[in-house]
PDB file of N, CA and C in Angstrom:
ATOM      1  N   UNK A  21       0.820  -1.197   0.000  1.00 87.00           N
ATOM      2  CA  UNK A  21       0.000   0.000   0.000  1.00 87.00           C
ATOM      3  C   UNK A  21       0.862   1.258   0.000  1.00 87.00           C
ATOM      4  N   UNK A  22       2.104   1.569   0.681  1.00 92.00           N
ATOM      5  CA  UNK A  22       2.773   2.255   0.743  1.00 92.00           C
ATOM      6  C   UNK A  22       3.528   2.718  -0.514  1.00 92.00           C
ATOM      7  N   UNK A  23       3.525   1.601  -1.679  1.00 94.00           N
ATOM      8  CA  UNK A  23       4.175   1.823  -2.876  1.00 94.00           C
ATOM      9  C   UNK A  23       3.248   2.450  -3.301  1.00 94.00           C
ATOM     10  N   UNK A  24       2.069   2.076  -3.246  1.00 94.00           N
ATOM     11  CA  UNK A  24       0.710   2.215  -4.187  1.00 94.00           C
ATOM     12  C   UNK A  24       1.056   3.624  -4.493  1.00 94.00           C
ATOM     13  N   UNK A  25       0.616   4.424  -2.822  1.00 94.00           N
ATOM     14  CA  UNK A  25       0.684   6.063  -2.250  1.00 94.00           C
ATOM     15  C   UNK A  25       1.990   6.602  -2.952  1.00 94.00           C
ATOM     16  N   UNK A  26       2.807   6.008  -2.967  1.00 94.00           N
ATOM     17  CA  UNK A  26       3.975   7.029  -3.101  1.00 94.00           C
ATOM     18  C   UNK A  26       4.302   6.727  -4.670  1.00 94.00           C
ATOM     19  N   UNK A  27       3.470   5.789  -5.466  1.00 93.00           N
ATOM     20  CA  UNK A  27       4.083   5.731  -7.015  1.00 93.00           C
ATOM     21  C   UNK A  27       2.394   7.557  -7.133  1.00 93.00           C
ATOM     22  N   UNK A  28       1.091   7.234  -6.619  1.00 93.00           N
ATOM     23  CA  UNK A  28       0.317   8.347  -6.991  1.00 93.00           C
ATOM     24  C   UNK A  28       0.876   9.721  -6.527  1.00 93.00           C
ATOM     25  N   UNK A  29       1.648  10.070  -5.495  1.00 92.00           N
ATOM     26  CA  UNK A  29       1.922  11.015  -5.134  1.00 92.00           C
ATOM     27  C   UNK A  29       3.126  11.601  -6.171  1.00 92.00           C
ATOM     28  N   UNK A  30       3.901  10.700  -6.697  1.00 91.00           N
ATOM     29  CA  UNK A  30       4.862  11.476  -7.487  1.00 91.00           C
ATOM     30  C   UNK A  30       4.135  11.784  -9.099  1.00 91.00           C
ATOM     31  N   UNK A  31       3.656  10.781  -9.253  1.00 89.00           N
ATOM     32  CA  UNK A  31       2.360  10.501 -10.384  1.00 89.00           C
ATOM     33  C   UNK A  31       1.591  11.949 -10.559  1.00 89.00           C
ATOM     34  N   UNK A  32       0.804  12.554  -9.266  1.00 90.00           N
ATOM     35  CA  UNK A  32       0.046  13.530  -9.199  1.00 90.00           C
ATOM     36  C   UNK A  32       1.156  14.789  -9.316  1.00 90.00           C
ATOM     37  N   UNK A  33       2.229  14.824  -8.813  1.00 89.00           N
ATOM     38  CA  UNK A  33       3.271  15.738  -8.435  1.00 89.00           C
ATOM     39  C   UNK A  33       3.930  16.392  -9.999  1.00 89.00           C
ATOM     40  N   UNK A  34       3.900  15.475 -10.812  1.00 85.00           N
ATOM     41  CA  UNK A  34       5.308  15.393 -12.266  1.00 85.00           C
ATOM     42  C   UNK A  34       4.258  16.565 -12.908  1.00 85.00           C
ATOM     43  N   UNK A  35       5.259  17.116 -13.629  1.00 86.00           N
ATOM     44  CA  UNK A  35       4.872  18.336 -14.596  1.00 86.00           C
ATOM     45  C   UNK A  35       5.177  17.923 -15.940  1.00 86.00           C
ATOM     46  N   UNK A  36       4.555  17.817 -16.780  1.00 83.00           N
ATOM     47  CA  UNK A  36       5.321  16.976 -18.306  1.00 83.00           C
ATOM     48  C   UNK A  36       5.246  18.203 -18.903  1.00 83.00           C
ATOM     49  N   UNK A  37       6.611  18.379 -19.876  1.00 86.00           N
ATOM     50  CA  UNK A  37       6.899  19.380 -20.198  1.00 86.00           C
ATOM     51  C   UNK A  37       7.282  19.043 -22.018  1.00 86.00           C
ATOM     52  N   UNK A  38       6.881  20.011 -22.684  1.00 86.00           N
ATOM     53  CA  UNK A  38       7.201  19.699 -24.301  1.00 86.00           C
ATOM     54  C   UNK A  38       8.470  20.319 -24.530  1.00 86.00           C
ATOM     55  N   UNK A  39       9.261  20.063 -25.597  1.00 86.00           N
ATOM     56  CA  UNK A  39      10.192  20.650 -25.875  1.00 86.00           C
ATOM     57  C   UNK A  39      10.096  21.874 -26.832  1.00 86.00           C
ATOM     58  N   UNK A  40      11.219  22.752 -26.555  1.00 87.00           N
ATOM     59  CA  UNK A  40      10.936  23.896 -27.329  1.00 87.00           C
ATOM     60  C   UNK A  40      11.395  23.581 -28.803  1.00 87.00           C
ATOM     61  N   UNK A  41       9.966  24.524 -29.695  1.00 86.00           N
ATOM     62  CA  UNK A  41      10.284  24.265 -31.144  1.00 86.00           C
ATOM     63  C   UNK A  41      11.979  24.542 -31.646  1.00 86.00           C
ATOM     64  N   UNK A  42      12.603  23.770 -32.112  1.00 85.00           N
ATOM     65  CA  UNK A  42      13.828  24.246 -32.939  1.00 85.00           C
ATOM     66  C   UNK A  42      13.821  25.255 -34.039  1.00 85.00           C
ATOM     67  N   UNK A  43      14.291  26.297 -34.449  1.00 85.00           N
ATOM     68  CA  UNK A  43      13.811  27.055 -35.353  1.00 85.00           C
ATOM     69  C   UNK A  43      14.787  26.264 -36.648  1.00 85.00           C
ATOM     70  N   UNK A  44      14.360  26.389 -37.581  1.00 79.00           N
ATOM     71  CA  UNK A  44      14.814  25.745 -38.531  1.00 79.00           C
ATOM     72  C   UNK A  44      15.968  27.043 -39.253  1.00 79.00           C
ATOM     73  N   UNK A  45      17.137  26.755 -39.884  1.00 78.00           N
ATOM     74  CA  UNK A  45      18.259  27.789 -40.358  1.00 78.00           C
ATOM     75  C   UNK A  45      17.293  27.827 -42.076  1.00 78.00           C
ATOM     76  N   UNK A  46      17.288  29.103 -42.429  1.00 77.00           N
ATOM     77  CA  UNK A  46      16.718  29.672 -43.703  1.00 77.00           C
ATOM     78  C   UNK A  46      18.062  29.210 -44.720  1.00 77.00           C
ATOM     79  N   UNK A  47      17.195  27.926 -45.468  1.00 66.00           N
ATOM     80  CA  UNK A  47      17.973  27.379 -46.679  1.00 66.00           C
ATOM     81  C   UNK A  47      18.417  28.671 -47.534  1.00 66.00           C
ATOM     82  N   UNK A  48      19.523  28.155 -48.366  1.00 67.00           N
ATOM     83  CA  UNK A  48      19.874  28.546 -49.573  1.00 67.00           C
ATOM     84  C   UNK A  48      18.969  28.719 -50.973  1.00 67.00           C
ATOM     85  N   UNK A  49      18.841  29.440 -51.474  1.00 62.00           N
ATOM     86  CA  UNK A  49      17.600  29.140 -52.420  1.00 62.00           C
ATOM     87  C   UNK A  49      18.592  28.118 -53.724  1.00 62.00           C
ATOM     88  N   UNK A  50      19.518  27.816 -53.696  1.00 60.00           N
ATOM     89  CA  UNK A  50      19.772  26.672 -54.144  1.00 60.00           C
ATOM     90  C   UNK A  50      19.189  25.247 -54.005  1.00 60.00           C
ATOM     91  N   UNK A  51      18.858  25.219 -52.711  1.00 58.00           N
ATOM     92  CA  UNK A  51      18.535  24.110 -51.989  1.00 58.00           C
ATOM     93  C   UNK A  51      17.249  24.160 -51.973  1.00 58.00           C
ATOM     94  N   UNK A  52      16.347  24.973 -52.233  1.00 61.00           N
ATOM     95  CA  UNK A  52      14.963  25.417 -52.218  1.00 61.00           C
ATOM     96  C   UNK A  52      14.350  25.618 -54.010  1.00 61.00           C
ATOM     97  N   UNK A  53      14.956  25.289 -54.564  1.00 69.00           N
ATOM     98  CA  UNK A  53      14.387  25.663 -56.099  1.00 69.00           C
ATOM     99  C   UNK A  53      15.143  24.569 -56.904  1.00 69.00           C
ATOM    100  N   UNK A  54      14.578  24.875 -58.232  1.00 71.00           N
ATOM    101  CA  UNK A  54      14.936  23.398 -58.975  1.00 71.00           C
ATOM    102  C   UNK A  54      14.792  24.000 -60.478  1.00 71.00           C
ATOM    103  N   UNK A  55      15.899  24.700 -60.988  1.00 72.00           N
ATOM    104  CA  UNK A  55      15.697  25.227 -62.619  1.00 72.00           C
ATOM    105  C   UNK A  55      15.631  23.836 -63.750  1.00 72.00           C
ATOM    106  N   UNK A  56      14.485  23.982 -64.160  1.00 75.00           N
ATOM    107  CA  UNK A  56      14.227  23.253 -64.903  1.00 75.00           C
ATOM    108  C   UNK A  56      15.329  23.322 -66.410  1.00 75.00           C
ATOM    109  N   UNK A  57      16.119  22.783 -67.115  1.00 73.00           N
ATOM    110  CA  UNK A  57      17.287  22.987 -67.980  1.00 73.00           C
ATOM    111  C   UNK A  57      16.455  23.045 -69.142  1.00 73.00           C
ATOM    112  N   UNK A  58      15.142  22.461 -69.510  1.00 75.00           N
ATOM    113  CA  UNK A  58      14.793  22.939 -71.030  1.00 75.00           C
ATOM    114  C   UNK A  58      13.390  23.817 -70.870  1.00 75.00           C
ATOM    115  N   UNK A  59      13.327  25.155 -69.525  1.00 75.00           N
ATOM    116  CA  UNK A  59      12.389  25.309 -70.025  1.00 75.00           C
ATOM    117  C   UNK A  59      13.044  26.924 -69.455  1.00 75.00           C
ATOM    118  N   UNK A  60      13.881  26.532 -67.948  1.00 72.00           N
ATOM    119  CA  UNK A  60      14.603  27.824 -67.455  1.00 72.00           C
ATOM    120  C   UNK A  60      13.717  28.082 -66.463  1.00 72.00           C
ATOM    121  N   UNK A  61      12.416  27.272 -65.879  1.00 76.00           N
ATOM    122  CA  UNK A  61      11.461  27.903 -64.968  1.00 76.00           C
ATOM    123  C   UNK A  61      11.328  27.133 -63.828  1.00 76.00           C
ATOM    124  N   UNK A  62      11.382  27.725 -62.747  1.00 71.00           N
ATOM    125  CA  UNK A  62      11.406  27.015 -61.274  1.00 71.00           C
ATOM    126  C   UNK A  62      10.352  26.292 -61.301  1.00 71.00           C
ATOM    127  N   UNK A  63      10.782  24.942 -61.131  1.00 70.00           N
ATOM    128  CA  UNK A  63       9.826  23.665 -60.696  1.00 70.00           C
ATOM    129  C   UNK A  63       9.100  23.885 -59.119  1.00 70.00           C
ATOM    130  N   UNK A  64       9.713  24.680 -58.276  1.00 67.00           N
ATOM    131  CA  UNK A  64       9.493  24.119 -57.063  1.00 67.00           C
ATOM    132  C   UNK A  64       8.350  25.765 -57.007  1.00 67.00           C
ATOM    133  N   UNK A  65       8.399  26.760 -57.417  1.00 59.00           N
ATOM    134  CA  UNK A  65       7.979  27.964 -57.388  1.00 59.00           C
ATOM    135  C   UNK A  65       7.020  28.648 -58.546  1.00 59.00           C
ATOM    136  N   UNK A  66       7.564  28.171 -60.076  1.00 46.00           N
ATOM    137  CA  UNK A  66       7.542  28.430 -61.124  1.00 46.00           C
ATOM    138  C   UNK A  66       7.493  29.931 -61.533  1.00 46.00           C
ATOM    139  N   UNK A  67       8.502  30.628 -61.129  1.00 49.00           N
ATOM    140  CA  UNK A  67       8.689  31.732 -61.886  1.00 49.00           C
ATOM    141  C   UNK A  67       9.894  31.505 -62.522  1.00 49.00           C
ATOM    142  N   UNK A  68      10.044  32.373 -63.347  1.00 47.00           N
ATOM    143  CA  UNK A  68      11.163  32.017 -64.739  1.00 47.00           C
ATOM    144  C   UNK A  68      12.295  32.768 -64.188  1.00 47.00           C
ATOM    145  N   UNK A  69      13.515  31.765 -64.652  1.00 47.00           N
ATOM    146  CA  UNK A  69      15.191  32.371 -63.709  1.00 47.00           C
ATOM    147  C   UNK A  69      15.607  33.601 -64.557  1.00 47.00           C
ATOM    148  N   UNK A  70      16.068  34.395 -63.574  1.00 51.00           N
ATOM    149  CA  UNK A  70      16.329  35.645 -64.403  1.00 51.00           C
ATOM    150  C   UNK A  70      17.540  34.837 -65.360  1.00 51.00           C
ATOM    151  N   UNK A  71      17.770  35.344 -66.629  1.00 53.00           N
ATOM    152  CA  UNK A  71      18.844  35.187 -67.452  1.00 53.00           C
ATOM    153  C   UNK A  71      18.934  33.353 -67.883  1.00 53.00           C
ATOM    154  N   UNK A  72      17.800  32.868 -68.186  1.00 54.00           N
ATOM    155  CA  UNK A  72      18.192  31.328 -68.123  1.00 54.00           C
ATOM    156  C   UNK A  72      18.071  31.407 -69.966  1.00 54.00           C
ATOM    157  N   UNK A  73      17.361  32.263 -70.652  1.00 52.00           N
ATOM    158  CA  UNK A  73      17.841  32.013 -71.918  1.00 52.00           C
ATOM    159  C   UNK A  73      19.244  32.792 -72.193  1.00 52.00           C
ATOM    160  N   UNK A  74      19.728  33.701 -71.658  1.00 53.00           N
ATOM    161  CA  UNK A  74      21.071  33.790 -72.129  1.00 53.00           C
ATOM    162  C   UNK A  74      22.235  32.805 -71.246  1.00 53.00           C
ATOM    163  N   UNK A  75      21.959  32.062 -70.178  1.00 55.00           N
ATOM    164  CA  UNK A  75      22.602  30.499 -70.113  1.00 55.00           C
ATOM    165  C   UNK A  75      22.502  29.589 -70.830  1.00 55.00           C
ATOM    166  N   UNK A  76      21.512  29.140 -71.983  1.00 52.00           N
ATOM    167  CA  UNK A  76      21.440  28.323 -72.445  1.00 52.00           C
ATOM    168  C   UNK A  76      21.740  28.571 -73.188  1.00 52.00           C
ATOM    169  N   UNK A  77      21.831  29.883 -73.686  1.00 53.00           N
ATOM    170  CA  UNK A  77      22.460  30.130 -75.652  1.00 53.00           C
ATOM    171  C   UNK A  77      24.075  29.843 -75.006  1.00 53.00           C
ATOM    172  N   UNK A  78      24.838  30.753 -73.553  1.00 54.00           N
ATOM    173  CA  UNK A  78      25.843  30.108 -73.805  1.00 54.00           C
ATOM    174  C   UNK A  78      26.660  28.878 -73.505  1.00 54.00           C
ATOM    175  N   UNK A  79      25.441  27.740 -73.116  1.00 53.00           N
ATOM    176  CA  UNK A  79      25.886  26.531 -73.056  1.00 53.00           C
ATOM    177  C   UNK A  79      25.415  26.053 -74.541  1.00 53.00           C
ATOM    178  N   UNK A  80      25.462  26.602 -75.462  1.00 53.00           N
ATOM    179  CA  UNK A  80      25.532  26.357 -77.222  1.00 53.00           C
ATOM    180  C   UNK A  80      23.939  25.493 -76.993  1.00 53.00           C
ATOM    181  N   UNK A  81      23.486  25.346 -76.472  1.00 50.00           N
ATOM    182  CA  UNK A  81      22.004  24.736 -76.658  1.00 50.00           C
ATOM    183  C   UNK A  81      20.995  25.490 -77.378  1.00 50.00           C
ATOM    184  N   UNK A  82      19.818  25.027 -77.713  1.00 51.00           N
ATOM    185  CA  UNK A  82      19.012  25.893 -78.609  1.00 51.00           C
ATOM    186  C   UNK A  82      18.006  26.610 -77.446  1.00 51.00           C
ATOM    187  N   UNK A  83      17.276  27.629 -77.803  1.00 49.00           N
ATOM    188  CA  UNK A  83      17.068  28.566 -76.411  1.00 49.00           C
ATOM    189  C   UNK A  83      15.301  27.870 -76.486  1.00 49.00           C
ATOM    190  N   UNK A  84      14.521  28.209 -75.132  1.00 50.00           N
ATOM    191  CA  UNK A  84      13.661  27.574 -75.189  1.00 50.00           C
ATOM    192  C   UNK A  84      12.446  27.751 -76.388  1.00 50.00           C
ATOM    193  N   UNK A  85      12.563  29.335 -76.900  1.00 48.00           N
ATOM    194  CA  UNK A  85      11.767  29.457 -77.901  1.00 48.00           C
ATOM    195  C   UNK A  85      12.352  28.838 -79.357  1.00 48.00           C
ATOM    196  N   UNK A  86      13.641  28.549 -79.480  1.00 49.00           N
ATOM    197  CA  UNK A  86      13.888  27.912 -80.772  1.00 49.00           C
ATOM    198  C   UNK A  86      13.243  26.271 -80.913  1.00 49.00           C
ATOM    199  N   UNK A  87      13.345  25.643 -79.387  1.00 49.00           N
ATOM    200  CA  UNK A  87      13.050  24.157 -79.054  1.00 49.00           C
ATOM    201  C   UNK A  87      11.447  24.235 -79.430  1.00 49.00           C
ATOM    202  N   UNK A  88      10.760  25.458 -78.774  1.00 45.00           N
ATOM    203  CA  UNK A  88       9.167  24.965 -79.099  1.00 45.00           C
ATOM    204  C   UNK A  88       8.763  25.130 -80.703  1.00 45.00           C
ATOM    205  N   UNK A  89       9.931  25.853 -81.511  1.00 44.00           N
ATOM    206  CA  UNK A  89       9.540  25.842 -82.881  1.00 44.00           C
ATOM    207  C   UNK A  89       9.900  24.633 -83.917  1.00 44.00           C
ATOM    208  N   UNK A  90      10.866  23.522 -83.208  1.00 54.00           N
ATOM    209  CA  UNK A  90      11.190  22.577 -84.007  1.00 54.00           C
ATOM    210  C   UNK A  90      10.261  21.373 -83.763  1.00 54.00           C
ATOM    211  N   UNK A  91       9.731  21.509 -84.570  1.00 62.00           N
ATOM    212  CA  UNK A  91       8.332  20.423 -84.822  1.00 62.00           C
ATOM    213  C   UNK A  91       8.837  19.601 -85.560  1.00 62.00           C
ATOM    214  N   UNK A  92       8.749  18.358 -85.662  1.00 67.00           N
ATOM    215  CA  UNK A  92       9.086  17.446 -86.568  1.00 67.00           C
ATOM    216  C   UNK A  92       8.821  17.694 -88.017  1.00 67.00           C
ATOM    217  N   UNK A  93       9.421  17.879 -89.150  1.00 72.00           N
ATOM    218  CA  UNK A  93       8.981  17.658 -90.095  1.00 72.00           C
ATOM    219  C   UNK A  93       8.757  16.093 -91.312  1.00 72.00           C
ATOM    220  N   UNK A  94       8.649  15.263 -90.696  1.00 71.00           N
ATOM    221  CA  UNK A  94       8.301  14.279 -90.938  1.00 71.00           C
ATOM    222  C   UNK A  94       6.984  13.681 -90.124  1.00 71.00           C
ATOM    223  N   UNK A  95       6.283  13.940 -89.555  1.00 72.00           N
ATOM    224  CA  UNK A  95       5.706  13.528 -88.376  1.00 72.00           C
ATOM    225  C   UNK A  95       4.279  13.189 -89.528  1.00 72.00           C
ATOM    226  N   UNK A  96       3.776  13.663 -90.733  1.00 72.00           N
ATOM    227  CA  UNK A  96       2.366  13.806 -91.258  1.00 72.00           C
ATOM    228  C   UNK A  96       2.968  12.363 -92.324  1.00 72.00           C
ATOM    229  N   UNK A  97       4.289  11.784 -92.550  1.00 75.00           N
ATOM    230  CA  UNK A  97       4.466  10.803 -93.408  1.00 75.00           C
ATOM    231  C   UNK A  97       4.416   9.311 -92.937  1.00 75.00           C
ATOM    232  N   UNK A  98       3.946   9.381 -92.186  1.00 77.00           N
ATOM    233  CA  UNK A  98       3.342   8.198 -91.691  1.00 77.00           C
ATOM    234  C   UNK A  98       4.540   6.979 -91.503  1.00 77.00           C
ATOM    235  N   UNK A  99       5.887   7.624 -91.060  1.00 77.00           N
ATOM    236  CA  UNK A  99       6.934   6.430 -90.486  1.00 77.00           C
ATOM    237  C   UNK A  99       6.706   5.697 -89.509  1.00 77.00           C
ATOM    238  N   UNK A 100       7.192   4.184 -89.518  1.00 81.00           N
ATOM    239  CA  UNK A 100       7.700   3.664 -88.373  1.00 81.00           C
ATOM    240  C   UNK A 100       8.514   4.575 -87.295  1.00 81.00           C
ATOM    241  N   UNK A 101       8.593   3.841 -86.263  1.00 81.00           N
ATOM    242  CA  UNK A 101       9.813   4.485 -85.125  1.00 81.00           C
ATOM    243  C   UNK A 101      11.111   3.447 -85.549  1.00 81.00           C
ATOM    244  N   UNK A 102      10.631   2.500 -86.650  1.00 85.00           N
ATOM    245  CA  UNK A 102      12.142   1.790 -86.541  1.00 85.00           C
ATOM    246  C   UNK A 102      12.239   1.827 -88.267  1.00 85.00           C
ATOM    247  N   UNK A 103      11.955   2.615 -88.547  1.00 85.00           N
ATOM    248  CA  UNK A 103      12.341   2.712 -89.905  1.00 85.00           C
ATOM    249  C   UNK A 103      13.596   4.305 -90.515  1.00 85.00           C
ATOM    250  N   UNK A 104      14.036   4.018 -91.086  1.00 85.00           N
ATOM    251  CA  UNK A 104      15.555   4.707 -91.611  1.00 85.00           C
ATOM    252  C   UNK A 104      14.823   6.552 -91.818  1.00 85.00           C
ATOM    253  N   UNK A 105      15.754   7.801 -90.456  1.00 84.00           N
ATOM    254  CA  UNK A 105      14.703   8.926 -90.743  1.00 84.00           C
ATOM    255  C   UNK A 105      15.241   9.057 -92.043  1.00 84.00           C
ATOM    256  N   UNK A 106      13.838   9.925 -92.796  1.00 82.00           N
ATOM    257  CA  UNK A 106      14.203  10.074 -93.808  1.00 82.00           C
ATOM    258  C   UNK A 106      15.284  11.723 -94.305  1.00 82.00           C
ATOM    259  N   UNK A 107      15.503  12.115 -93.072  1.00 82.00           N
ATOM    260  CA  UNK A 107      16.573  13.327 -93.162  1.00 82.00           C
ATOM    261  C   UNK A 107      18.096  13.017 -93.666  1.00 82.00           C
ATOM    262  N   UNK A 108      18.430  11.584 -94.340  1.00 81.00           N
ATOM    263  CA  UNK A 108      19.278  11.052 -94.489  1.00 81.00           C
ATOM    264  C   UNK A 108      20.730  10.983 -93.262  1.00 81.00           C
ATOM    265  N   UNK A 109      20.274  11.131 -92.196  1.00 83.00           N
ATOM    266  CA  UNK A 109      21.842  10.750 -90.961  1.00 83.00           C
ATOM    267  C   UNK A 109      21.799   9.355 -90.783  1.00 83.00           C
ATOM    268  N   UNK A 110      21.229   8.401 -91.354  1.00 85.00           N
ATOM    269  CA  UNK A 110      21.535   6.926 -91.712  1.00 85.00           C
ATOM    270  C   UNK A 110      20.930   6.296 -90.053  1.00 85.00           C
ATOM    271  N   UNK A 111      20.487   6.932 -88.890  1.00 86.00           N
ATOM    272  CA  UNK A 111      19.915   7.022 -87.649  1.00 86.00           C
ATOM    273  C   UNK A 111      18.330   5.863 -88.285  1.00 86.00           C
ATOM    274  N   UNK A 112      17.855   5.584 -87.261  1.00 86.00           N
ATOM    275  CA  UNK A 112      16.526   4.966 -87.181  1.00 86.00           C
ATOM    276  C   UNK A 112      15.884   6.498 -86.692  1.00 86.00           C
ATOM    277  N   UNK A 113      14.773   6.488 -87.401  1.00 83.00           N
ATOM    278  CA  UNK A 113      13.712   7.789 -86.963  1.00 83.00           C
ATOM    279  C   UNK A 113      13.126   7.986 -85.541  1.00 83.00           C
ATOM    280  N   UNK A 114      12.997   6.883 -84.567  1.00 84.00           N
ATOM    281  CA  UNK A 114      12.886   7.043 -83.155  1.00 84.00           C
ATOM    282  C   UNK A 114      14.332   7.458 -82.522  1.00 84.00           C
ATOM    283  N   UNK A 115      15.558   7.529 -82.831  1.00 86.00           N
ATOM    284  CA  UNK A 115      16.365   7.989 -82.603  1.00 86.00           C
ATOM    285  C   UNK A 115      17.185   9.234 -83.243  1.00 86.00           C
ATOM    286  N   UNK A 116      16.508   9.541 -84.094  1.00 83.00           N
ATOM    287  CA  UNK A 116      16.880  11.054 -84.949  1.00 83.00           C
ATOM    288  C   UNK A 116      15.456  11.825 -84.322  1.00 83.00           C
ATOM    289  N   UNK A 117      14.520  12.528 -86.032  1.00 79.00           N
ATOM    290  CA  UNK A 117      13.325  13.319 -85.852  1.00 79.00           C
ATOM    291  C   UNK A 117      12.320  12.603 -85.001  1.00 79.00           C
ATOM    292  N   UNK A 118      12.318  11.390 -84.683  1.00 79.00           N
ATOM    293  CA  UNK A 118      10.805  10.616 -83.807  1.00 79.00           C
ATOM    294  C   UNK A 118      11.363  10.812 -82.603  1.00 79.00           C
ATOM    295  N   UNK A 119      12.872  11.273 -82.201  1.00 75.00           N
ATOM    296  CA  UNK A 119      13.309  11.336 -80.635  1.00 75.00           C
ATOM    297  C   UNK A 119      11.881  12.237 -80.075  1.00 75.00           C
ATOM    298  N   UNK A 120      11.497  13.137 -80.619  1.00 60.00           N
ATOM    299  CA  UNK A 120      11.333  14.305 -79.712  1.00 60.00           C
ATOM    300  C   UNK A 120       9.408  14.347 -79.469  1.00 60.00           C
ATOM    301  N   UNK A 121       8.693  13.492 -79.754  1.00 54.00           N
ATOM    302  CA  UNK A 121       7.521  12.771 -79.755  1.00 54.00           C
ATOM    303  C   UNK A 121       7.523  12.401 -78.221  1.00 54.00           C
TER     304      UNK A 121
END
């Protein structure tokens, strides 16, 4: 009986206490954003990176408005994907002009 009393008395007595929030350290916006490489526009935010078409012209790539203008021109001749493109680079057409489908 004496345990009983003295496990309720400390029982009734204890103060439970939470811990204090940690404040979290303000990332890098490196670490917080995600430039998309063929379009130049934040995945994680989506506003467009300042200067990402003059990065891509000078990583010699085509800039995003030249990419949305190259449409296949074979695409209405009714090829296979495993047939020879007909742009003559000796390539199979799913790996030349059908890449981009």
């Amino acid at each position: 009986e004496a345990i009983r009393t003295d496990v309720t008395r400390i029982l009734m007595n204890s103060e439970l206490r939470m811990p204090e929030p940690v404040a979290l350290p303000e990332l890098p916006e490196f670490l917080t954003s995600h430039i998309d490489p063929f379009t130049g526009e934040n995945d994680a935010g989506g506003e467009r990176m300042a200067g990402a078409d003059a990065m891509l012209g000078m990583l010699g790539g085509a800039s995003p408005a030249a990419l949305a203008h190259s449409a296949d021109p074979y695409a209405g001749l009714g090829l296979t994907r495993n047939a020879l493109c007909p742009c003559g680079s000796g390539q199979k057409y799913k790996h030349c002009h059908g890449a981009a489908r």
